[in-house]
Coordinates of C-alpha atoms in Angstrom, one line a residue:
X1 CA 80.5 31.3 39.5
X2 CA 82.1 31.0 43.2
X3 CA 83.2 28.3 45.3
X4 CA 82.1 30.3 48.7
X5 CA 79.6 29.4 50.9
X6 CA 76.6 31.5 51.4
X7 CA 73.6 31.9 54.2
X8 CA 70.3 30.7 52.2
X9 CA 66.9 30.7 53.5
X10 CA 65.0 27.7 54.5
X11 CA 64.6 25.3 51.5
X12 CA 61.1 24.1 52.4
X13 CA 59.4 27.4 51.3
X14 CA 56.9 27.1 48.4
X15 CA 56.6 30.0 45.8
X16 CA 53.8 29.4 43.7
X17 CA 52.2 31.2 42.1
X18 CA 54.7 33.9 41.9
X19 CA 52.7 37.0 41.1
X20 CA 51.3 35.9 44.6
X21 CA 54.5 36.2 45.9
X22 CA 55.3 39.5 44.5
X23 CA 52.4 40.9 45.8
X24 CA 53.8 40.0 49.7
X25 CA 56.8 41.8 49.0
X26 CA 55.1 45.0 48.4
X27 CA 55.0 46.2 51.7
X28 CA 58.9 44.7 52.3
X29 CA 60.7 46.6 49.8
X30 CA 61.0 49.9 50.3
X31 CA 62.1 48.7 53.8
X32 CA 64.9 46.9 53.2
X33 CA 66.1 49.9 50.5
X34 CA 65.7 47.2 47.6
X35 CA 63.4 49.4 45.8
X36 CA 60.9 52.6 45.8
X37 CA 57.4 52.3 46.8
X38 CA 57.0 53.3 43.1
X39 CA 59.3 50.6 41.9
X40 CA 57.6 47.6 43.7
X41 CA 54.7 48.7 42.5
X42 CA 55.7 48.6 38.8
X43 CA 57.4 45.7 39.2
X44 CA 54.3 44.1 40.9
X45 CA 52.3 45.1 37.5
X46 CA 55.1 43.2 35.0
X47 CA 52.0 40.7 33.8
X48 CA 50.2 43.5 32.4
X49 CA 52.7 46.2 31.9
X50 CA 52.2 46.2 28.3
X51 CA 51.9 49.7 26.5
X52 CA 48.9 50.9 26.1
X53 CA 46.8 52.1 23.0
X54 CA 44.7 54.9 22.0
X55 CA 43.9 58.0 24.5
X56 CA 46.5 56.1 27.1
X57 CA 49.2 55.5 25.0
X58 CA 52.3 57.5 25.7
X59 CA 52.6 60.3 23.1
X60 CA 54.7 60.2 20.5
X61 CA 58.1 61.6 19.8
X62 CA 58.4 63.6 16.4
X63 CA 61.5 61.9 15.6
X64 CA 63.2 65.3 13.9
X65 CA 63.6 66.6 17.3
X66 CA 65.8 63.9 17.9
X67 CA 69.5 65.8 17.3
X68 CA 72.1 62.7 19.0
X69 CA 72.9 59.2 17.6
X70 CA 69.9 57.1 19.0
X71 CA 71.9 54.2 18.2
X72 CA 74.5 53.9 20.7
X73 CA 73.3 50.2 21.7
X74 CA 74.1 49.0 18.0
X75 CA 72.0 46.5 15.9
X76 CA 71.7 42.7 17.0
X77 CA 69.8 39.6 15.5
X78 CA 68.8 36.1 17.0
X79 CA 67.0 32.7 16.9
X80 CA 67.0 32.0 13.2
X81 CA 64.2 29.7 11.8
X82 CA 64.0 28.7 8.1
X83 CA 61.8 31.7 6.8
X84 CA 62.1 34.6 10.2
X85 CA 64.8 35.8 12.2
X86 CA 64.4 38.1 14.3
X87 CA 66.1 42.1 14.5
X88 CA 67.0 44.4 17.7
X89 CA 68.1 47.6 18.2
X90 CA 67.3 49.5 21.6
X91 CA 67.2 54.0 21.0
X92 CA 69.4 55.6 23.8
X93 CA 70.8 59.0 22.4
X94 CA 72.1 59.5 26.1
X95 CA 72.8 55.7 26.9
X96 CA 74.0 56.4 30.5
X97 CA 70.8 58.4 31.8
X98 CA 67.8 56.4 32.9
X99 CA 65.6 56.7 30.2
X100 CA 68.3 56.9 27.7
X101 CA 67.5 60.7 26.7
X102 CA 64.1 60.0 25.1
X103 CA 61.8 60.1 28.5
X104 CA 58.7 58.1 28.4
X105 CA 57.5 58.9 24.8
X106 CA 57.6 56.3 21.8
X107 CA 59.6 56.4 19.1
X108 CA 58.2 55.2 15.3
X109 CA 61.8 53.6 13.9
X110 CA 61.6 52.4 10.0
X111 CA 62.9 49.0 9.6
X112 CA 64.4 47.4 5.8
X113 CA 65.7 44.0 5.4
X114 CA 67.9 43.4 1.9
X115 CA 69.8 40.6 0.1
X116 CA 73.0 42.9 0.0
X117 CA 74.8 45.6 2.2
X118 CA 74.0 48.4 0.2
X119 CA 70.2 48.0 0.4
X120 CA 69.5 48.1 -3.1
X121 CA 67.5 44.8 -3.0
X122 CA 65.1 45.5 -0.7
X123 CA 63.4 42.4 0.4
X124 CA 61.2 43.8 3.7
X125 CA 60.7 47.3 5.5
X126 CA 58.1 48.4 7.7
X127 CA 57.8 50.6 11.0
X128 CA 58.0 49.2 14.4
X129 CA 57.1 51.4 17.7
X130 CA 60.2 51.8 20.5
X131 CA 57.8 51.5 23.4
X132 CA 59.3 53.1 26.7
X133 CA 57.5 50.7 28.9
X134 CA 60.2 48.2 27.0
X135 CA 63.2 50.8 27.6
X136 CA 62.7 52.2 23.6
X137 CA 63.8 48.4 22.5
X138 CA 62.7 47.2 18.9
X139 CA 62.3 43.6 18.4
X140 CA 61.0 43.1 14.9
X141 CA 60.5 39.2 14.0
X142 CA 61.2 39.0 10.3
X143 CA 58.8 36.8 8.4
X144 CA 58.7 35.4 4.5
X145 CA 62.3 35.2 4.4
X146 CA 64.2 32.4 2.3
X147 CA 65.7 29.5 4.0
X148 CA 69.3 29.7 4.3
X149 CA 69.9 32.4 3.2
X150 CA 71.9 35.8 4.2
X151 CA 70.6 39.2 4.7
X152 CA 71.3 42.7 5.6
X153 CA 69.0 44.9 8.0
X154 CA 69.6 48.4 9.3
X155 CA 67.0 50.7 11.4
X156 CA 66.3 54.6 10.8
X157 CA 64.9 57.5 13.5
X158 CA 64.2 60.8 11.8
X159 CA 67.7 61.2 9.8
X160 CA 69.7 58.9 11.9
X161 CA 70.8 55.9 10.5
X162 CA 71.9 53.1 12.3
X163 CA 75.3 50.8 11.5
X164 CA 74.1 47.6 9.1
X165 CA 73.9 44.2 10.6
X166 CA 74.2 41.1 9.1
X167 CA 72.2 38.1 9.5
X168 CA 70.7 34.6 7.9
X169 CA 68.2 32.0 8.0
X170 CA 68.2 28.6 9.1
X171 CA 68.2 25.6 6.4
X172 CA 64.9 24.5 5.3
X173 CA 63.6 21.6 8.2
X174 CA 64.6 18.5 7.0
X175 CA 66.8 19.6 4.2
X176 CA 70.0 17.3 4.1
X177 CA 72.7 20.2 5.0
X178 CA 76.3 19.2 4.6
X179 CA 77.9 21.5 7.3
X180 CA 77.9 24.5 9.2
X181 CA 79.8 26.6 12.0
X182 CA 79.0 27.9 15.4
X183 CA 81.2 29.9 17.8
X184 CA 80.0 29.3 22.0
X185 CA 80.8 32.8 24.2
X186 CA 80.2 33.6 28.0
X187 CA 81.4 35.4 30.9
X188 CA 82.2 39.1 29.9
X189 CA 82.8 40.8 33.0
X190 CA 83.1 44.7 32.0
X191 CA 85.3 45.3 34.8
X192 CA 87.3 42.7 34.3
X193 CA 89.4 43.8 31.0
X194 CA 88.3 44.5 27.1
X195 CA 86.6 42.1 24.7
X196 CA 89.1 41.7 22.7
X197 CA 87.6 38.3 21.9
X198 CA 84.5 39.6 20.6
X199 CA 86.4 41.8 17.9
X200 CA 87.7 38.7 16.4
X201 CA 84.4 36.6 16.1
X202 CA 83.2 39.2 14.4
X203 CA 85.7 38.4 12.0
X204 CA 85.0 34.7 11.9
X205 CA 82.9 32.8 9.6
X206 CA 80.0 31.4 11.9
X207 CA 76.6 31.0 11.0
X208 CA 75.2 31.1 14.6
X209 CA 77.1 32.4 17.9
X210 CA 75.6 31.3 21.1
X211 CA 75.8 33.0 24.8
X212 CA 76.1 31.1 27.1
X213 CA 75.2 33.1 30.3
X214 CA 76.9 35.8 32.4
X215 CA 76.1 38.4 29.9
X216 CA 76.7 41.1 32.3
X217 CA 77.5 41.0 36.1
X218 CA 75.7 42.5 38.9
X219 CA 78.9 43.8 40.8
X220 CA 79.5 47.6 40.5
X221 CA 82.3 49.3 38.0
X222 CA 84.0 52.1 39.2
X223 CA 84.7 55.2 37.1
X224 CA 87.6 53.7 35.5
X225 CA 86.6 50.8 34.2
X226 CA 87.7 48.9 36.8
X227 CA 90.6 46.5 34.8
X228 CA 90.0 48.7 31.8
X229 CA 91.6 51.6 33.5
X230 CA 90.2 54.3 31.2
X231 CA 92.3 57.1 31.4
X232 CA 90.1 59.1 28.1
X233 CA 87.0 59.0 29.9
X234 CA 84.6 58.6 33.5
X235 CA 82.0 56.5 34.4
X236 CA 78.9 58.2 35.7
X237 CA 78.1 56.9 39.4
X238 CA 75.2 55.1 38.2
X239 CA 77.3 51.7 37.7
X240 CA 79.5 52.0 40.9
X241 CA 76.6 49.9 43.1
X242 CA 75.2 45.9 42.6
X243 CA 72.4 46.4 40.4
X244 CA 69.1 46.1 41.8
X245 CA 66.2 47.6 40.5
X246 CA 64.5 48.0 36.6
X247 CA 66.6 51.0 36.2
X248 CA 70.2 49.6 37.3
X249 CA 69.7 46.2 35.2
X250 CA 68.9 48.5 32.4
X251 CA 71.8 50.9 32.9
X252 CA 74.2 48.1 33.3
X253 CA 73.2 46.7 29.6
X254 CA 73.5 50.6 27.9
X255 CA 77.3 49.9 29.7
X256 CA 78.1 46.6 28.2
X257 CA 76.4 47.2 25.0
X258 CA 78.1 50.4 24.5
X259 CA 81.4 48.7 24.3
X260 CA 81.9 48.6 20.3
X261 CA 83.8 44.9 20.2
X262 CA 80.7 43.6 21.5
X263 CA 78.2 45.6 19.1
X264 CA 80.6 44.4 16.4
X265 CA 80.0 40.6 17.2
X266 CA 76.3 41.5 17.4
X267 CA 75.8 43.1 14.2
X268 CA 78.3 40.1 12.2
X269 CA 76.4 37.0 13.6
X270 CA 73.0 36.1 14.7
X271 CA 73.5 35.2 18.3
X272 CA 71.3 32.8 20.7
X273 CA 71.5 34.1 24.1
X274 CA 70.5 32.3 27.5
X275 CA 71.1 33.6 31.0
X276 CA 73.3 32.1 34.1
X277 CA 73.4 33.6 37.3
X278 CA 75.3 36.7 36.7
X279 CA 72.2 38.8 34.9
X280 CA 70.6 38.5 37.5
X281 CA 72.6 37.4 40.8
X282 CA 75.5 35.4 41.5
X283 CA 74.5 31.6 42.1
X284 CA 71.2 32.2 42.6
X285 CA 69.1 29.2 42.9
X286 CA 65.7 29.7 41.8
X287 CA 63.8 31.4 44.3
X288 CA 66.9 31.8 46.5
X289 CA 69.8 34.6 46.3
X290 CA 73.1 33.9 48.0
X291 CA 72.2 36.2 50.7
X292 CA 69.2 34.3 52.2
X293 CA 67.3 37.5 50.9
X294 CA 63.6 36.8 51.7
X295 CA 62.5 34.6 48.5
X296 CA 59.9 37.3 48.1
X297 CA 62.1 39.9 47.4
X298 CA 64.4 38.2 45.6
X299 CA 61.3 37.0 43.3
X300 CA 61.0 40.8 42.6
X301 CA 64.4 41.2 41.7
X302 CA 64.7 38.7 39.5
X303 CA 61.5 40.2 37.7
X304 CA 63.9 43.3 37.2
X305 CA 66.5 41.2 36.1
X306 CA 64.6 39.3 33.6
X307 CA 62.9 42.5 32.1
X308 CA 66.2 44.0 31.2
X309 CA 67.3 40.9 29.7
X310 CA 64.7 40.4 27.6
X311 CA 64.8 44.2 26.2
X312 CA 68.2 44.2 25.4
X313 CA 68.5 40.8 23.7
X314 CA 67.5 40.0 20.4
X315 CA 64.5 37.6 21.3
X316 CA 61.0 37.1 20.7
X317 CA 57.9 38.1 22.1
X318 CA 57.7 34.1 23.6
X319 CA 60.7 34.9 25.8
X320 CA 58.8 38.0 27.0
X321 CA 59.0 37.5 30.9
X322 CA 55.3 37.4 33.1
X323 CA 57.3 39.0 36.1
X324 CA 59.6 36.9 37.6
X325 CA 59.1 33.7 35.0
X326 CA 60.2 33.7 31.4
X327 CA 60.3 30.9 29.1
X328 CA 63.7 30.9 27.7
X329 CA 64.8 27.2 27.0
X330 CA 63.9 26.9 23.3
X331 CA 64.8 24.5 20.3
X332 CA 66.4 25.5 17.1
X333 CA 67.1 23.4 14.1
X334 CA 69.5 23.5 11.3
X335 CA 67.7 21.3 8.8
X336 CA 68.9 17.7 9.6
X337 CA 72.2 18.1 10.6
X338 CA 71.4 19.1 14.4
X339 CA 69.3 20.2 16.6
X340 CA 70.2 22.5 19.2
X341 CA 68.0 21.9 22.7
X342 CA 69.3 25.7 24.5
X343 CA 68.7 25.4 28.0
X344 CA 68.1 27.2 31.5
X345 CA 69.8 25.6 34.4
X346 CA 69.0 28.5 36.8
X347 CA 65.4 29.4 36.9
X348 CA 64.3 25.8 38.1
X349 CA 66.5 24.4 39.8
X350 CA 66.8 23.2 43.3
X351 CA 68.4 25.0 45.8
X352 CA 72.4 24.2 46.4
X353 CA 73.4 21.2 48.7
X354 CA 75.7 21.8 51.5
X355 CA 75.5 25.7 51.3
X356 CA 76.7 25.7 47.8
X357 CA 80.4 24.8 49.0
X358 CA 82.8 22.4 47.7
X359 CA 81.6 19.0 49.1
X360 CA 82.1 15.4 48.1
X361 CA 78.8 14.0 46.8
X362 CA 76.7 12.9 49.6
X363 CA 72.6 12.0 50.9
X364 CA 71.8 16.2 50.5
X365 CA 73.5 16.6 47.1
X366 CA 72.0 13.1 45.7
X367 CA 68.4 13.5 46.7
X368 CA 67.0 12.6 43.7
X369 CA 63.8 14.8 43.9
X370 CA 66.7 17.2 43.3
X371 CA 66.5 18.6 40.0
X372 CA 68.9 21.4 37.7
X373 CA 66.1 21.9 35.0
X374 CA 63.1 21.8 36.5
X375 CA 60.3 18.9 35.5
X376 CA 59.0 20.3 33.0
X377 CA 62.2 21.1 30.8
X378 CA 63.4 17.8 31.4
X379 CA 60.2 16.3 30.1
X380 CA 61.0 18.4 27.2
X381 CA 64.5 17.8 26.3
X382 CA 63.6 14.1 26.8
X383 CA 60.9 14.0 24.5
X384 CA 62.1 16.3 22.0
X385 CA 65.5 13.9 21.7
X386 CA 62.8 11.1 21.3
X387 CA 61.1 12.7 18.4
X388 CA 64.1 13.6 16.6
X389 CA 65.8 12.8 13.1
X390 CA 69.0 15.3 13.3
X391 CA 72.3 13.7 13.0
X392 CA 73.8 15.8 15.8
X393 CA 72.1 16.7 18.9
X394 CA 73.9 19.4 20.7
X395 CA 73.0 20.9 24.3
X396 CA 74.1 24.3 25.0
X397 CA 73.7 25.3 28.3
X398 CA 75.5 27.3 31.3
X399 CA 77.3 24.8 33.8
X400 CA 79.2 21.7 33.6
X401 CA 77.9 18.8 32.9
X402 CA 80.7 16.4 32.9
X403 CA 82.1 15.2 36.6
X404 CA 84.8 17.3 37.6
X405 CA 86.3 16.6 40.7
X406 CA 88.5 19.2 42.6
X407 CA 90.8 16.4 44.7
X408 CA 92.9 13.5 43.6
X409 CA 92.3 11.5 46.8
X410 CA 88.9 10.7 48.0
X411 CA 86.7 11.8 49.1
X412 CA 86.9 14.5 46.5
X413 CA 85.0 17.7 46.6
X414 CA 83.1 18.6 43.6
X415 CA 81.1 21.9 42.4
X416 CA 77.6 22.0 43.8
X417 CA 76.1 25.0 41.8
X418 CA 76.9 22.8 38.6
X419 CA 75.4 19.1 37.5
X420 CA 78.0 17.6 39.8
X421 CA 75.6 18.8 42.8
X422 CA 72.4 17.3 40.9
X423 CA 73.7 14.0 40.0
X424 CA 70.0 12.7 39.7
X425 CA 69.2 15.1 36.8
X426 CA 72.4 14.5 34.7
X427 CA 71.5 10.6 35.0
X428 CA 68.1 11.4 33.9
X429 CA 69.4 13.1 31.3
X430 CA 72.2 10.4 30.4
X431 CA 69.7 7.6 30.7
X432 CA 67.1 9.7 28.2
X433 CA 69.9 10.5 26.1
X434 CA 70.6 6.6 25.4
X435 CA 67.0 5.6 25.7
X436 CA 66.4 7.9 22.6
X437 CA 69.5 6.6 20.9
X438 CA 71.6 9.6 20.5
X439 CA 74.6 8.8 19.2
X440 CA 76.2 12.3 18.6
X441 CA 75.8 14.7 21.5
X442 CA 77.4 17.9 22.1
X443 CA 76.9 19.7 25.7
X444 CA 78.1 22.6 25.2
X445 CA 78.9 25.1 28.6
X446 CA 80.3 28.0 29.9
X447 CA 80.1 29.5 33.7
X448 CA 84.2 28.6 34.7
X449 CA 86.5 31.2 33.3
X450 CA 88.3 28.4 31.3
X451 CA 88.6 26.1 28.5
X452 CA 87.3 22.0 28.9
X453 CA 86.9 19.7 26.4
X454 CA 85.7 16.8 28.1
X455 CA 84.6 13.0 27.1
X456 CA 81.0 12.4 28.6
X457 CA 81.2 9.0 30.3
X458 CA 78.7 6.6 30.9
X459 CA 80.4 6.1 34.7
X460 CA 82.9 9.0 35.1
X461 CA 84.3 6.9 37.7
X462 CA 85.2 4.3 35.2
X463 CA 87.2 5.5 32.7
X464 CA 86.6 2.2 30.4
X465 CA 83.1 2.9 30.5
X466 CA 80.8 3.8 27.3
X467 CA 81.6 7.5 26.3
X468 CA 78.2 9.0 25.2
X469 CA 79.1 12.2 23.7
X470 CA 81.4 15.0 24.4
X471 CA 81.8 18.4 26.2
X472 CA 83.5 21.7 25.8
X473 CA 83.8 24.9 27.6
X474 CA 83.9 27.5 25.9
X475 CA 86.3 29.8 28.6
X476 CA 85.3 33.9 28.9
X477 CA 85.8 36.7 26.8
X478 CA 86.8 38.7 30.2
X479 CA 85.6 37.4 33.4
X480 CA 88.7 36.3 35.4
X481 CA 91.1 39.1 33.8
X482 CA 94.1 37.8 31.3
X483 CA 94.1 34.1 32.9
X484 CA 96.7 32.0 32.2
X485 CA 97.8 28.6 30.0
X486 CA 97.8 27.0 32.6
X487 CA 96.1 27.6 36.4
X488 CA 97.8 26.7 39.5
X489 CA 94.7 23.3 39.5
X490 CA 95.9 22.4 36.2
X491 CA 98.0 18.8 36.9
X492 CA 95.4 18.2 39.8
X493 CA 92.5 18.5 37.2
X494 CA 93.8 16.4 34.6
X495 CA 95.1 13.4 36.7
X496 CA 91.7 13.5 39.0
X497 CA 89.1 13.6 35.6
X498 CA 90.6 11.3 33.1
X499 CA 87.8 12.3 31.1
X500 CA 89.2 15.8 31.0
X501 CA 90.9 15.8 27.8
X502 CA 92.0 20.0 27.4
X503 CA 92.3 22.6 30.3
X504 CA 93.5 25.9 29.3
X505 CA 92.8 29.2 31.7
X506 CA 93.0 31.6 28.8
X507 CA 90.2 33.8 27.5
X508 CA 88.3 33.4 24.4
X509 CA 85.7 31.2 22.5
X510 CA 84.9 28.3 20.7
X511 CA 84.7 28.0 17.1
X512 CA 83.0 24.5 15.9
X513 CA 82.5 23.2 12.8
X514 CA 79.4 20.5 12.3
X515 CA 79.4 17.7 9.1
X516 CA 78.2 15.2 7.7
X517 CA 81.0 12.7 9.0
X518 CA 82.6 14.7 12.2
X519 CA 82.9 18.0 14.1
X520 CA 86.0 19.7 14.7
X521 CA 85.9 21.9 18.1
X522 CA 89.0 24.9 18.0
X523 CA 89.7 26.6 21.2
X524 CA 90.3 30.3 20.1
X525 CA 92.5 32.6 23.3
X526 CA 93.8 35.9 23.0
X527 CA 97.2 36.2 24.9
X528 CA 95.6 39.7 27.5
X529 CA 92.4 41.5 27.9
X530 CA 93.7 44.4 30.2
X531 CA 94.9 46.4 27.1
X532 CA 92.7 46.5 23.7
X533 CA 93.4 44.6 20.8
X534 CA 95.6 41.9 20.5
X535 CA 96.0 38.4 18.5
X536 CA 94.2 35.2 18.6
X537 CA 95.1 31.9 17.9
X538 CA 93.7 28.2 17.9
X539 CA 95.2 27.1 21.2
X540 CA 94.1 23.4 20.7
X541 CA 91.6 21.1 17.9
X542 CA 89.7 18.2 18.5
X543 CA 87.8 16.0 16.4
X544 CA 84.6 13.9 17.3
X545 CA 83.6 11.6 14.8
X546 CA 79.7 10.9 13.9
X547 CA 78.9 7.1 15.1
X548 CA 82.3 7.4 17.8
X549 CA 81.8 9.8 20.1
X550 CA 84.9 10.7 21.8
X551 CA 87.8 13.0 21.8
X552 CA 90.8 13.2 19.3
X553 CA 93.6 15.7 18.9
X554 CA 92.2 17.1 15.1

């Protein structure tokens, strides 16, 4: 997120197909010190770097010669259906060295899936192969499990054992659930303070968490910490530059995920995960950088960027990138209480009007053959609210939806990296949301530091018009350092967006509770993040009620 300008490139450029494009910035890279030679080159190969078999096939570790903790990156689940869910853990024994101590042989890791934490009842186990093509990651996807249902999993290397997480299964499809919980998370600058947030979800009773984007950021952390000020330990070199290559992206996430708060939220909940711009580079517009880096180069950074992501998330082989592209928006059901469409506002999208500053909707921002999701994700979310029997419909995605205008006078500025810029493709996705007749919509966001809850209006400009479903921000669990109750914006915000129902500059999450008859939205902040630990509290409830969307103090 920013609200400076940048210098782009030229937004009549066409970039398809993209291998095609990664194969022009070959001879570019090197010279502009983005990568090696060597790296281009295996970055060029992504479509087919898969590992091989047989005589080719990297040799294989004898996993009793492994003698540290390969499990320094924790345990993590995601994406629960009805009968799979699917199980992470990535081996680094030396998580702050580039190929995490293990160098480029495989690792055999043993697998078991139980009904309790002991593993007594053993349900599943089997072997699964930490590739070093895929940076010693294990994605196992669980099948034959029971709908709804909680379990226990846990991996094993030689005689290490890793920590136990905890997971569950979707409702059966269709089956007429009478509630369940979610919790909404973004923005977790390292260098910005502790995740003193993440320690408490793991405490809470969620079924599902979702990310919301900005998983890591791209800036470099200096040997302290930055905000963290670590007085008991230094950080190598190795994070003190903007990530860049395969190597750095990967580095960056054995940094994060080394933090034990966030490996603790991991192992608790099953989480669903989608990117913003900070995984990769901030504000990034599709094929554009803020830079006005050469859309060819940038192509093959953000083939880095998605690599890493993908090995050090809990997702499935569909959300395996083909270089720079990855199919990440996805559906998820939870029987027929709701449906959950999970976006990706930042691969497709147009590039940023008016140089991605501030600006007052005008001609460049309104074009509408401007578009946030692309075509063909639209088409989907469209047609998959058409087909649908849930009772709640909820969007979570990475920017905010709702108008939010920065000015009480007009003409007032407005955000262009968020929907506010691409007013065509939130009325195309207002007018398919009331074609299709959905009365209880969620959007749920993250991206701004802070917490909204918003209503979503059929004219923002109009505060008498039809409110069509609601909106809440779910604030950060760092990014932006301790923040504050209320920002120096607050009384300008609230009297320019009527609609704007709850501002709060804290960090935190959202906790949400989905029935049968309403949903109750808490705002959870903790009061600092510069120190660990601390207290949370519900800062503020509000209550939507199924057949009246709308916003009311709970």
């Amino acid at each position: 997120m920013t609200l400076t300008g940048r210098r782009k490139a030229p937004s009549e450029h066409a970039f398809s197909p993209h291998d095609a494009v990664l194969r022009a910035a070959a001879p570019h890279v090197a010279r502009r010190r983005f990568l090696t030679v060597t790296a281009a080159a295996a970055m060029l190969a992504f479509t087919t770097n898969r590992p091989a078999r047989g005589a080719t096939a990297a040799p294989e570790l004898d996993a009793a010669r492994v003698s540290d903790d390969p499990f320094t990156l924790g345990v993590a689940s995601g994406d629960p259906l009805p009968d799979s869910v699917l199980i992470w853990t990535r081996l680094a024994p030396e998580p702050f060295t580039a190929d995490g101590g293990l160098g480029q042989e495989r690792v055999a890791v043993s697998w078991e899936v139980a009904t309790d934490e002991w593993f007594a009842l053993v349900e599943q186990r089997g072997v699964a192969t930490a590739h070093p093509e895929y940076a010693h990651s294990v994605h196992v996807d669980i099948k034959g499990l029971r709908p709804n249902s909680h379990y226990y999993y846990r991996f094993r290397v030689g005689s290490w054992i890793s920590p136990t997480g905890r997971t569950r299964t979707a409702p059966a499809a269709g089956s007429a659930t009478d509630g369940m919980r979610l919790a909404a998370v973004a923005c977790q600058a390292y260098q910005d303070g502790y995740y003193t947030a993440h320690r408490h979800l793991a405490e809470e009773d969620v079924d599902v968490v979702f990310h919301l984007g900005d998983y890591l950021y791209e800036y470099p952390v200096d040997s302290a910490g930055g905000a963290r000020r670590y007085s008991d330990r230094k950080l190598p070199d190795v994070f003190n530059r903007e990530t860049l290559t395969l190597a750095d992206y990967r580095l960056r996430y054995a940094l994060y995920k080394n933090d034990p708060d966030l490996r603790a939220a991991h192992a608790r909940h099953p989480f669903l995960v989608t990117w913003d711009d900070h995984e990769t580079e901030n504000n990034y517009a599709g094929a554009f950088d803020e830079n006005g880096t050469s859309p060819e180069q940038f192509l093959a950074r953000r083939a880095a960027a998605y690599r890493a992501y993908w090995e050090n998330q809990p997702l499935r082989a569909e959300q395996l990138p083909q270089g720079p592209d990855a199919r990440l928006y996805r559906r998820l059901a939870w029987g027929s209480l709701v449906q959950f469409d999970l976006l990706d506002t930042r691969q497709y999208r147009s590039d940023q009007a008016y140089d991605d500053r501030p600006h007052a909707p005008g001609s460049e921002s309104d074009d509408p053959a401007r578009t946030l999701t692309g075509a063909a994700q639209e088409r989907w979310l469209l047609d998959g609210w058409r087909a649908s029997g849930a009772l709640w419909h909820v969007m979570p995605q990475q920017v905010c939806f709702s108008q939010r205008k920065f000015d009480v006078t007009g003409p007032a500025r407005v955000s262009m990296d968020a929907w506010d810029g691409y007013r065509g493709s939130r009325d195309r996705v207002t007018a398919g949301a009331k074609a299709a007749g959905i009365d209880n919509w969620m959007v749920l966001t993250g991206d701004v530091h802070v917490g909204y809850a918003f209503d979503i209006k059929d004219d923002f400009d109009d505060p008498q018009s039809r409110t069509l479903g609601t909106e809440f921000t779910c604030t950060s669990i760092s990014s932006g350092g301790n923040g504050t109750e209320k920002p120096d914006n607050w009384d300008t915000y609230l009297r320019a967006n009527p609609h704007m129902k709850y501002y709060d500059g804290r960090r935190g999450y959202v906790r949400v509770e989905l029935g049968r008859a309403k949903a109750q939205v808490d705002f959870r902040t903790v009061p600092s993040i510069t120190q660990p630990g601390g207290t949370v509290s519900t800062t503020a409830s509000f209550v939507t009620e199924v057949g009246s969307p709308g916003l009311k103090s709970a």
